[in-house]
């Protein structure tokens, strides 16, 4: 029987339609349709650099946490070491998947955990802007990531977003009982797809390989 | 000192907390309900506390005055330091930073420089850990709230604080409570909602209604909350300590098994042995990832059809 992938980035892209800046709903819907059709993103150099910064930062954190040799980073050393101190002994980039049946469709929830250790899932986030110009508290309350990851790893007791701008560390943590169920989120997603005649598009592009 | 879980006590556990809400809602009085408090009155707010609920306070002109008072032997009698308000504390820190190193921390127009903001942030962190870890006191930061609109024009409450400190202040705190009026009721909420951020820990979550204080009533709301948190920690330790111990035992065995993995045969033996251990918490998933990594390092890959590890070139063929 066919199974269909659900990832946190797909659900984030959908939820952004409700959470985008006022007047940007059409742009958010277009971005979601790109994601839904699995079309490559059209990024400018600055966007590409921001994404690359995040990848480089994460990689440096994992290298440091694993105790492997690396050269100190000229700008982000403090942030790298602060997060790495929490992640010592963790397993990195752990793939996880689990089936769920909603509205007669079998979904395969899939995710890659940045780090996992002793019942705690860690997700490393890099901010290109310094904390002084941000207000992070509560930023991840509505994220589908922790509900989905708790579904993927039901034995986990806590999910921690580890956010850094390269200098400072901000941690936001959630426990399973604090978040909506993955089933509810996926059901709402399916209802949205049906209401907007997009279910076929999803089924066409997100079938899991057997 | 090595202490086994069954002999651990949490009576002396100290907490840190943020309390924030609109001016006049009673945050200072609430903060003074913590065990044996002393209030650092940066905001000159003690005058607004009813006389019967006033406690000892530190009044200061500079940040250095505060540090001198905290180092005094008189501090031994207090269990809790209340910083009222955190926002005013930042202003004192800015003044301190600009006086301490005017060339670096001060702009030509007399305003604080970017490096000065950095110095303030560092000192804020240092002060927090000094009170918690060195002085071993509870620490409560009182902040005013600021109502702003989110991008859709919905009201959103944030704590009033300048610079990066508004984000780093949340990380070391155990509890972050938003104080609000709901009808005639005054609630502190420790669970985040769309409108505001809050932080719960040790089983303290959701809305806690603050009782109306009469002249003869004891102001001990936060003392009771801390006691409840200590009881929850003890209960949680009793529940999870065996799991954590089991996790540590299993992971040690996993490491021993992985040390034997040298080739296809030993990798497949580990593949059979590891799932059969008495796993706890996330040990099964972690050990599976460790085995895959270990196998990959010696040129093996998992084959679903073979039901085990095979040489990478075999699978590709």
mmCIF file of N, CA and C in Angstrom, chain A residues 66-157:
data_model
loop_
_atom_site.group_PDB
_atom_site.id
_atom_site.type_symbol
_atom_site.label_atom_id
_atom_site.label_comp_id
_atom_site.label_asym_id
_atom_site.label_seq_id
_atom_site.Cartn_x
_atom_site.Cartn_y
_atom_site.Cartn_z
ATOM 1 N N UNK A 66 31.773 16.251 19.142
ATOM 2 C CA UNK A 66 32.332 14.901 18.990
ATOM 3 C C UNK A 66 33.796 14.846 19.401
ATOM 4 N N UNK A 67 34.366 15.996 19.735
ATOM 5 C CA UNK A 67 35.762 16.032 20.179
ATOM 6 C C UNK A 67 36.751 15.891 19.041
ATOM 7 N N UNK A 68 36.276 16.130 17.811
ATOM 8 C CA UNK A 68 37.202 16.048 16.664
ATOM 9 C C UNK A 68 37.952 17.366 16.510
ATOM 10 N N UNK A 69 39.167 17.302 15.972
ATOM 11 C CA UNK A 69 39.929 18.550 15.829
ATOM 12 C C UNK A 69 39.297 19.503 14.813
ATOM 13 N N UNK A 70 39.377 20.784 15.108
ATOM 14 C CA UNK A 70 38.895 21.802 14.157
ATOM 15 C C UNK A 70 39.543 23.135 14.521
ATOM 16 N N UNK A 71 39.618 24.017 13.543
ATOM 17 C CA UNK A 71 40.200 25.338 13.813
ATOM 18 C C UNK A 71 39.128 26.216 14.453
ATOM 19 N N UNK A 72 39.512 27.059 15.419
ATOM 20 C CA UNK A 72 38.512 27.948 16.021
ATOM 21 C C UNK A 72 37.874 28.845 14.958
ATOM 22 N N UNK A 73 36.562 29.061 15.073
ATOM 23 C CA UNK A 73 35.873 29.889 14.082
ATOM 24 C C UNK A 73 36.107 31.368 14.401
ATOM 25 N N UNK A 74 36.432 32.180 13.401
ATOM 26 C CA UNK A 74 36.752 33.587 13.689
ATOM 27 C C UNK A 74 35.572 34.383 14.264
ATOM 28 N N UNK A 75 34.345 34.000 13.927
ATOM 29 C CA UNK A 75 33.209 34.810 14.389
ATOM 30 C C UNK A 75 32.285 34.077 15.370
ATOM 31 N N UNK A 76 32.130 32.780 15.208
ATOM 32 C CA UNK A 76 31.070 32.075 15.945
ATOM 33 C C UNK A 76 31.582 31.146 17.037
ATOM 34 N N UNK A 77 32.845 31.274 17.402
ATOM 35 C CA UNK A 77 33.442 30.292 18.303
ATOM 36 C C UNK A 77 32.667 30.145 19.613
ATOM 37 N N UNK A 78 32.267 31.271 20.175
ATOM 38 C CA UNK A 78 31.578 31.222 21.469
ATOM 39 C C UNK A 78 30.256 30.457 21.355
ATOM 40 N N UNK A 79 29.491 30.784 20.321
ATOM 41 C CA UNK A 79 28.198 30.106 20.120
ATOM 42 C C UNK A 79 28.373 28.616 19.864
ATOM 43 N N UNK A 80 29.381 28.279 19.077
ATOM 44 C CA UNK A 80 29.650 26.863 18.752
ATOM 45 C C UNK A 80 29.943 26.084 20.036
ATOM 46 N N UNK A 81 30.833 26.637 20.861
ATOM 47 C CA UNK A 81 31.236 25.915 22.083
ATOM 48 C C UNK A 81 30.086 25.836 23.085
ATOM 49 N N UNK A 82 29.269 26.889 23.146
ATOM 50 C CA UNK A 82 28.149 26.875 24.099
ATOM 51 C C UNK A 82 27.178 25.739 23.786
ATOM 52 N N UNK A 83 26.829 25.579 22.516
ATOM 53 C CA UNK A 83 25.877 24.512 22.157
ATOM 54 C C UNK A 83 26.563 23.151 22.277
ATOM 55 N N UNK A 84 27.797 23.065 21.799
ATOM 56 C CA UNK A 84 28.507 21.773 21.804
ATOM 57 C C UNK A 84 28.614 21.199 23.220
ATOM 58 N N UNK A 85 28.728 22.090 24.210
ATOM 59 C CA UNK A 85 28.840 21.614 25.597
ATOM 60 C C UNK A 85 27.614 20.788 25.999
ATOM 61 N N UNK A 86 26.441 21.136 25.441
ATOM 62 C CA UNK A 86 25.211 20.386 25.745
ATOM 63 C C UNK A 86 25.154 19.061 24.985
ATOM 64 N N UNK A 87 25.862 19.003 23.864
ATOM 65 C CA UNK A 87 25.664 17.875 22.950
ATOM 66 C C UNK A 87 26.752 16.796 23.041
ATOM 67 N N UNK A 88 27.635 16.958 23.994
ATOM 68 C CA UNK A 88 28.703 15.940 24.111
ATOM 69 C C UNK A 88 28.084 14.566 24.390
ATOM 70 N N UNK A 89 28.531 13.567 23.645
ATOM 71 C CA UNK A 89 28.031 12.204 23.845
ATOM 72 C C UNK A 89 26.750 11.908 23.090
ATOM 73 N N UNK A 90 26.203 12.913 22.389
ATOM 74 C CA UNK A 90 24.943 12.699 21.655
ATOM 75 C C UNK A 90 25.218 12.032 20.309
ATOM 76 N N UNK A 91 24.179 11.446 19.738
ATOM 77 C CA UNK A 91 24.243 10.959 18.359
ATOM 78 C C UNK A 91 23.710 12.065 17.457
ATOM 79 N N UNK A 92 24.358 12.279 16.327
ATOM 80 C CA UNK A 92 23.986 13.393 15.452
ATOM 81 C C UNK A 92 23.323 12.906 14.179
ATOM 82 N N UNK A 93 22.397 13.756 13.681
ATOM 83 C CA UNK A 93 21.728 13.498 12.396
ATOM 84 C C UNK A 93 21.108 12.089 12.383
ATOM 85 N N UNK A 94 20.314 11.828 13.391
ATOM 86 C CA UNK A 94 19.675 10.512 13.517
ATOM 87 C C UNK A 94 18.369 10.515 12.709
ATOM 88 N N UNK A 95 18.293 9.603 11.749
ATOM 89 C CA UNK A 95 17.084 9.537 10.912
ATOM 90 C C UNK A 95 16.001 8.757 11.642
ATOM 91 N N UNK A 96 14.769 9.238 11.526
ATOM 92 C CA UNK A 96 13.664 8.539 12.194
ATOM 93 C C UNK A 96 12.425 8.602 11.310
ATOM 94 N N UNK A 97 11.666 7.527 11.284
ATOM 95 C CA UNK A 97 10.395 7.542 10.555
ATOM 96 C C UNK A 97 9.391 6.646 11.258
ATOM 97 N N UNK A 98 8.122 6.987 11.071
ATOM 98 C CA UNK A 98 7.068 6.203 11.724
ATOM 99 C C UNK A 98 5.763 6.433 10.956
ATOM 100 N N UNK A 99 5.023 5.360 10.780
ATOM 101 C CA UNK A 99 3.749 5.473 10.039
ATOM 102 C C UNK A 99 2.639 6.023 10.914
ATOM 103 N N UNK A 100 1.684 6.657 10.238
ATOM 104 C CA UNK A 100 0.463 7.087 10.932
ATOM 105 C C UNK A 100 -0.665 7.085 9.892
ATOM 106 N N UNK A 101 -1.838 6.628 10.281
ATOM 107 C CA UNK A 101 -2.949 6.618 9.325
ATOM 108 C C UNK A 101 -3.960 7.684 9.723
ATOM 109 N N UNK A 102 -4.208 8.577 8.773
ATOM 110 C CA UNK A 102 -5.140 9.681 9.020
ATOM 111 C C UNK A 102 -6.069 9.784 7.810
ATOM 112 N N UNK A 103 -7.349 9.912 8.045
ATOM 113 C CA UNK A 103 -8.338 10.115 6.976
ATOM 114 C C UNK A 103 -8.173 9.080 5.857
ATOM 115 N N UNK A 104 -7.868 7.862 6.219
ATOM 116 C CA UNK A 104 -7.774 6.783 5.228
ATOM 117 C C UNK A 104 -6.475 6.773 4.437
ATOM 118 N N UNK A 105 -5.543 7.651 4.777
ATOM 119 C CA UNK A 105 -4.258 7.708 4.055
ATOM 120 C C UNK A 105 -3.150 7.257 5.016
ATOM 121 N N UNK A 106 -2.227 6.455 4.517
ATOM 122 C CA UNK A 106 -1.094 6.057 5.356
ATOM 123 C C UNK A 106 0.068 7.016 5.101
ATOM 124 N N UNK A 107 0.439 7.728 6.138
ATOM 125 C CA UNK A 107 1.551 8.677 6.039
ATOM 126 C C UNK A 107 2.793 8.068 6.674
ATOM 127 N N UNK A 108 3.936 8.480 6.138
ATOM 128 C CA UNK A 108 5.202 8.112 6.751
ATOM 129 C C UNK A 108 5.842 9.408 7.264
ATOM 130 N N UNK A 109 5.758 9.594 8.565
ATOM 131 C CA UNK A 109 6.369 10.794 9.153
ATOM 132 C C UNK A 109 7.879 10.560 9.161
ATOM 133 N N UNK A 110 8.606 11.549 8.660
ATOM 134 C CA UNK A 110 10.051 11.373 8.516
ATOM 135 C C UNK A 110 10.780 12.611 9.047
ATOM 136 N N UNK A 111 11.869 12.379 9.731
ATOM 137 C CA UNK A 111 12.656 13.510 10.223
ATOM 138 C C UNK A 111 14.083 13.117 10.510
ATOM 139 N N UNK A 112 14.928 14.119 10.542
ATOM 140 C CA UNK A 112 16.326 13.888 10.931
ATOM 141 C C UNK A 112 16.571 14.698 12.200
ATOM 142 N N UNK A 113 16.871 13.982 13.287
ATOM 143 C CA UNK A 113 17.091 14.651 14.568
ATOM 144 C C UNK A 113 18.512 15.192 14.574
ATOM 145 N N UNK A 114 18.669 16.469 14.855
ATOM 146 C CA UNK A 114 20.029 17.034 14.877
ATOM 147 C C UNK A 114 20.887 16.299 15.895
ATOM 148 N N UNK A 115 20.348 16.093 17.072
ATOM 149 C CA UNK A 115 21.096 15.364 18.103
ATOM 150 C C UNK A 115 20.121 14.679 19.052
ATOM 151 N N UNK A 116 20.550 13.534 19.570
ATOM 152 C CA UNK A 116 19.705 12.756 20.480
ATOM 153 C C UNK A 116 20.578 12.209 21.597
ATOM 154 N N UNK A 117 20.150 12.469 22.825
ATOM 155 C CA UNK A 117 20.917 11.922 23.954
ATOM 156 C C UNK A 117 20.041 11.816 25.193
ATOM 157 N N UNK A 118 20.031 10.677 25.773
ATOM 158 C CA UNK A 118 19.395 10.417 27.068
ATOM 159 C C UNK A 118 17.966 10.960 27.142
ATOM 160 N N UNK A 119 17.175 10.653 26.142
ATOM 161 C CA UNK A 119 15.761 11.044 26.174
ATOM 162 C C UNK A 119 15.483 12.457 25.719
ATOM 163 N N UNK A 120 16.505 13.183 25.267
ATOM 164 C CA UNK A 120 16.307 14.576 24.835
ATOM 165 C C UNK A 120 16.665 14.717 23.355
ATOM 166 N N UNK A 121 15.733 15.331 22.604
ATOM 167 C CA UNK A 121 16.000 15.647 21.191
ATOM 168 C C UNK A 121 16.472 17.097 21.139
ATOM 169 N N UNK A 122 17.569 17.340 20.445
ATOM 170 C CA UNK A 122 18.092 18.700 20.300
ATOM 171 C C UNK A 122 17.979 19.136 18.849
ATOM 172 N N UNK A 123 17.563 20.376 18.648
ATOM 173 C CA UNK A 123 17.565 20.923 17.297
ATOM 174 C C UNK A 123 18.382 22.209 17.293
ATOM 175 N N UNK A 124 19.413 22.232 16.470
ATOM 176 C CA UNK A 124 20.328 23.389 16.439
ATOM 177 C C UNK A 124 19.829 24.389 15.401
ATOM 178 N N UNK A 125 19.647 25.636 15.827
ATOM 179 C CA UNK A 125 19.197 26.694 14.912
ATOM 180 C C UNK A 125 20.234 27.806 14.898
ATOM 181 N N UNK A 126 20.517 28.302 13.724
ATOM 182 C CA UNK A 126 21.448 29.425 13.600
ATOM 183 C C UNK A 126 20.685 30.654 13.126
ATOM 184 N N UNK A 127 20.908 31.785 13.797
ATOM 185 C CA UNK A 127 20.273 33.035 13.389
ATOM 186 C C UNK A 127 21.331 33.937 12.762
ATOM 187 N N UNK A 128 21.065 34.402 11.562
ATOM 188 C CA UNK A 128 22.024 35.283 10.897
ATOM 189 C C UNK A 128 22.018 36.692 11.495
ATOM 190 N N UNK A 129 20.910 37.043 12.181
ATOM 191 C CA UNK A 129 20.857 38.356 12.843
ATOM 192 C C UNK A 129 21.257 38.179 14.294
ATOM 193 N N UNK A 130 21.866 39.220 14.871
ATOM 194 C CA UNK A 130 22.279 39.086 16.272
ATOM 195 C C UNK A 130 21.058 39.142 17.182
ATOM 196 N N UNK A 131 21.173 38.546 18.356
ATOM 197 C CA UNK A 131 20.042 38.476 19.286
ATOM 198 C C UNK A 131 19.507 39.857 19.662
ATOM 199 N N UNK A 132 20.400 40.869 19.669
ATOM 200 C CA UNK A 132 19.973 42.208 20.063
ATOM 201 C C UNK A 132 18.818 42.728 19.236
ATOM 202 N N UNK A 133 18.710 42.255 17.992
ATOM 203 C CA UNK A 133 17.647 42.761 17.124
ATOM 204 C C UNK A 133 16.496 41.760 17.025
ATOM 205 N N UNK A 134 16.487 40.756 17.882
ATOM 206 C CA UNK A 134 15.453 39.717 17.793
ATOM 207 C C UNK A 134 14.663 39.641 19.089
ATOM 208 N N UNK A 135 13.528 38.982 19.018
ATOM 209 C CA UNK A 135 12.779 38.643 20.220
ATOM 210 C C UNK A 135 12.391 37.184 20.058
ATOM 211 N N UNK A 136 13.201 36.320 20.627
ATOM 212 C CA UNK A 136 13.046 34.896 20.322
ATOM 213 C C UNK A 136 12.002 34.189 21.162
ATOM 214 N N UNK A 137 11.788 34.689 22.383
ATOM 215 C CA UNK A 137 10.959 33.932 23.324
ATOM 216 C C UNK A 137 9.608 33.574 22.706
ATOM 217 N N UNK A 138 9.319 32.308 22.662
ATOM 218 C CA UNK A 138 8.038 31.854 22.130
ATOM 219 C C UNK A 138 8.048 31.627 20.633
ATOM 220 N N UNK A 139 9.200 31.839 19.995
ATOM 221 C CA UNK A 139 9.294 31.718 18.542
ATOM 222 C C UNK A 139 8.876 30.337 18.036
ATOM 223 N N UNK A 140 9.075 29.321 18.859
ATOM 224 C CA UNK A 140 8.876 27.950 18.374
ATOM 225 C C UNK A 140 7.599 27.307 18.902
ATOM 226 N N UNK A 141 6.800 28.132 19.596
ATOM 227 C CA UNK A 141 5.569 27.603 20.196
ATOM 228 C C UNK A 141 4.680 26.922 19.156
ATOM 229 N N UNK A 142 4.536 27.571 17.997
ATOM 230 C CA UNK A 142 3.635 27.034 16.974
ATOM 231 C C UNK A 142 4.333 26.151 15.951
ATOM 232 N N UNK A 143 5.606 25.847 16.174
ATOM 233 C CA UNK A 143 6.340 25.039 15.188
ATOM 234 C C UNK A 143 5.814 23.603 15.172
ATOM 235 N N UNK A 144 5.681 23.012 13.978
ATOM 236 C CA UNK A 144 5.257 21.613 13.931
ATOM 237 C C UNK A 144 6.401 20.648 14.253
ATOM 238 N N UNK A 145 7.608 21.178 14.420
ATOM 239 C CA UNK A 145 8.768 20.290 14.550
ATOM 240 C C UNK A 145 8.725 19.444 15.818
ATOM 241 N N UNK A 146 8.499 20.085 16.967
ATOM 242 C CA UNK A 146 8.535 19.266 18.189
ATOM 243 C C UNK A 146 7.346 18.292 18.275
ATOM 244 N N UNK A 147 6.126 18.678 17.853
ATOM 245 C CA UNK A 147 5.066 17.649 17.869
ATOM 246 C C UNK A 147 5.393 16.447 16.978
ATOM 247 N N UNK A 148 5.923 16.726 15.764
ATOM 248 C CA UNK A 148 6.243 15.613 14.860
ATOM 249 C C UNK A 148 7.374 14.750 15.419
ATOM 250 N N UNK A 149 8.383 15.405 16.003
ATOM 251 C CA UNK A 149 9.534 14.642 16.486
ATOM 252 C C UNK A 149 9.187 13.827 17.732
ATOM 253 N N UNK A 150 8.268 14.339 18.541
ATOM 254 C CA UNK A 150 7.819 13.518 19.679
ATOM 255 C C UNK A 150 7.056 12.295 19.176
ATOM 256 N N UNK A 151 6.359 12.459 18.041
ATOM 257 C CA UNK A 151 5.677 11.296 17.468
ATOM 258 C C UNK A 151 6.713 10.287 16.949
ATOM 259 N N UNK A 152 7.772 10.834 16.331
ATOM 260 C CA UNK A 152 8.816 9.956 15.779
ATOM 261 C C UNK A 152 9.597 9.225 16.869
ATOM 262 N N UNK A 153 9.803 9.907 17.974
ATOM 263 C CA UNK A 153 10.593 9.316 19.069
ATOM 264 C C UNK A 153 9.727 9.358 20.345
ATOM 265 N N UNK A 154 8.769 8.452 20.443
ATOM 266 C CA UNK A 154 7.837 8.548 21.577
ATOM 267 C C UNK A 154 8.500 8.351 22.934
ATOM 268 N N UNK A 155 9.699 7.773 22.941
ATOM 269 C CA UNK A 155 10.385 7.566 24.220
ATOM 270 C C UNK A 155 11.156 8.811 24.671
ATOM 271 N N UNK A 156 11.163 9.870 23.834
ATOM 272 C CA UNK A 156 11.860 11.109 24.224
ATOM 273 C C UNK A 156 11.035 11.859 25.261
ATOM 274 N N UNK A 157 11.706 12.512 26.181
ATOM 275 C CA UNK A 157 11.010 13.234 27.245
ATOM 276 C C UNK A 157 11.047 14.743 27.060
#
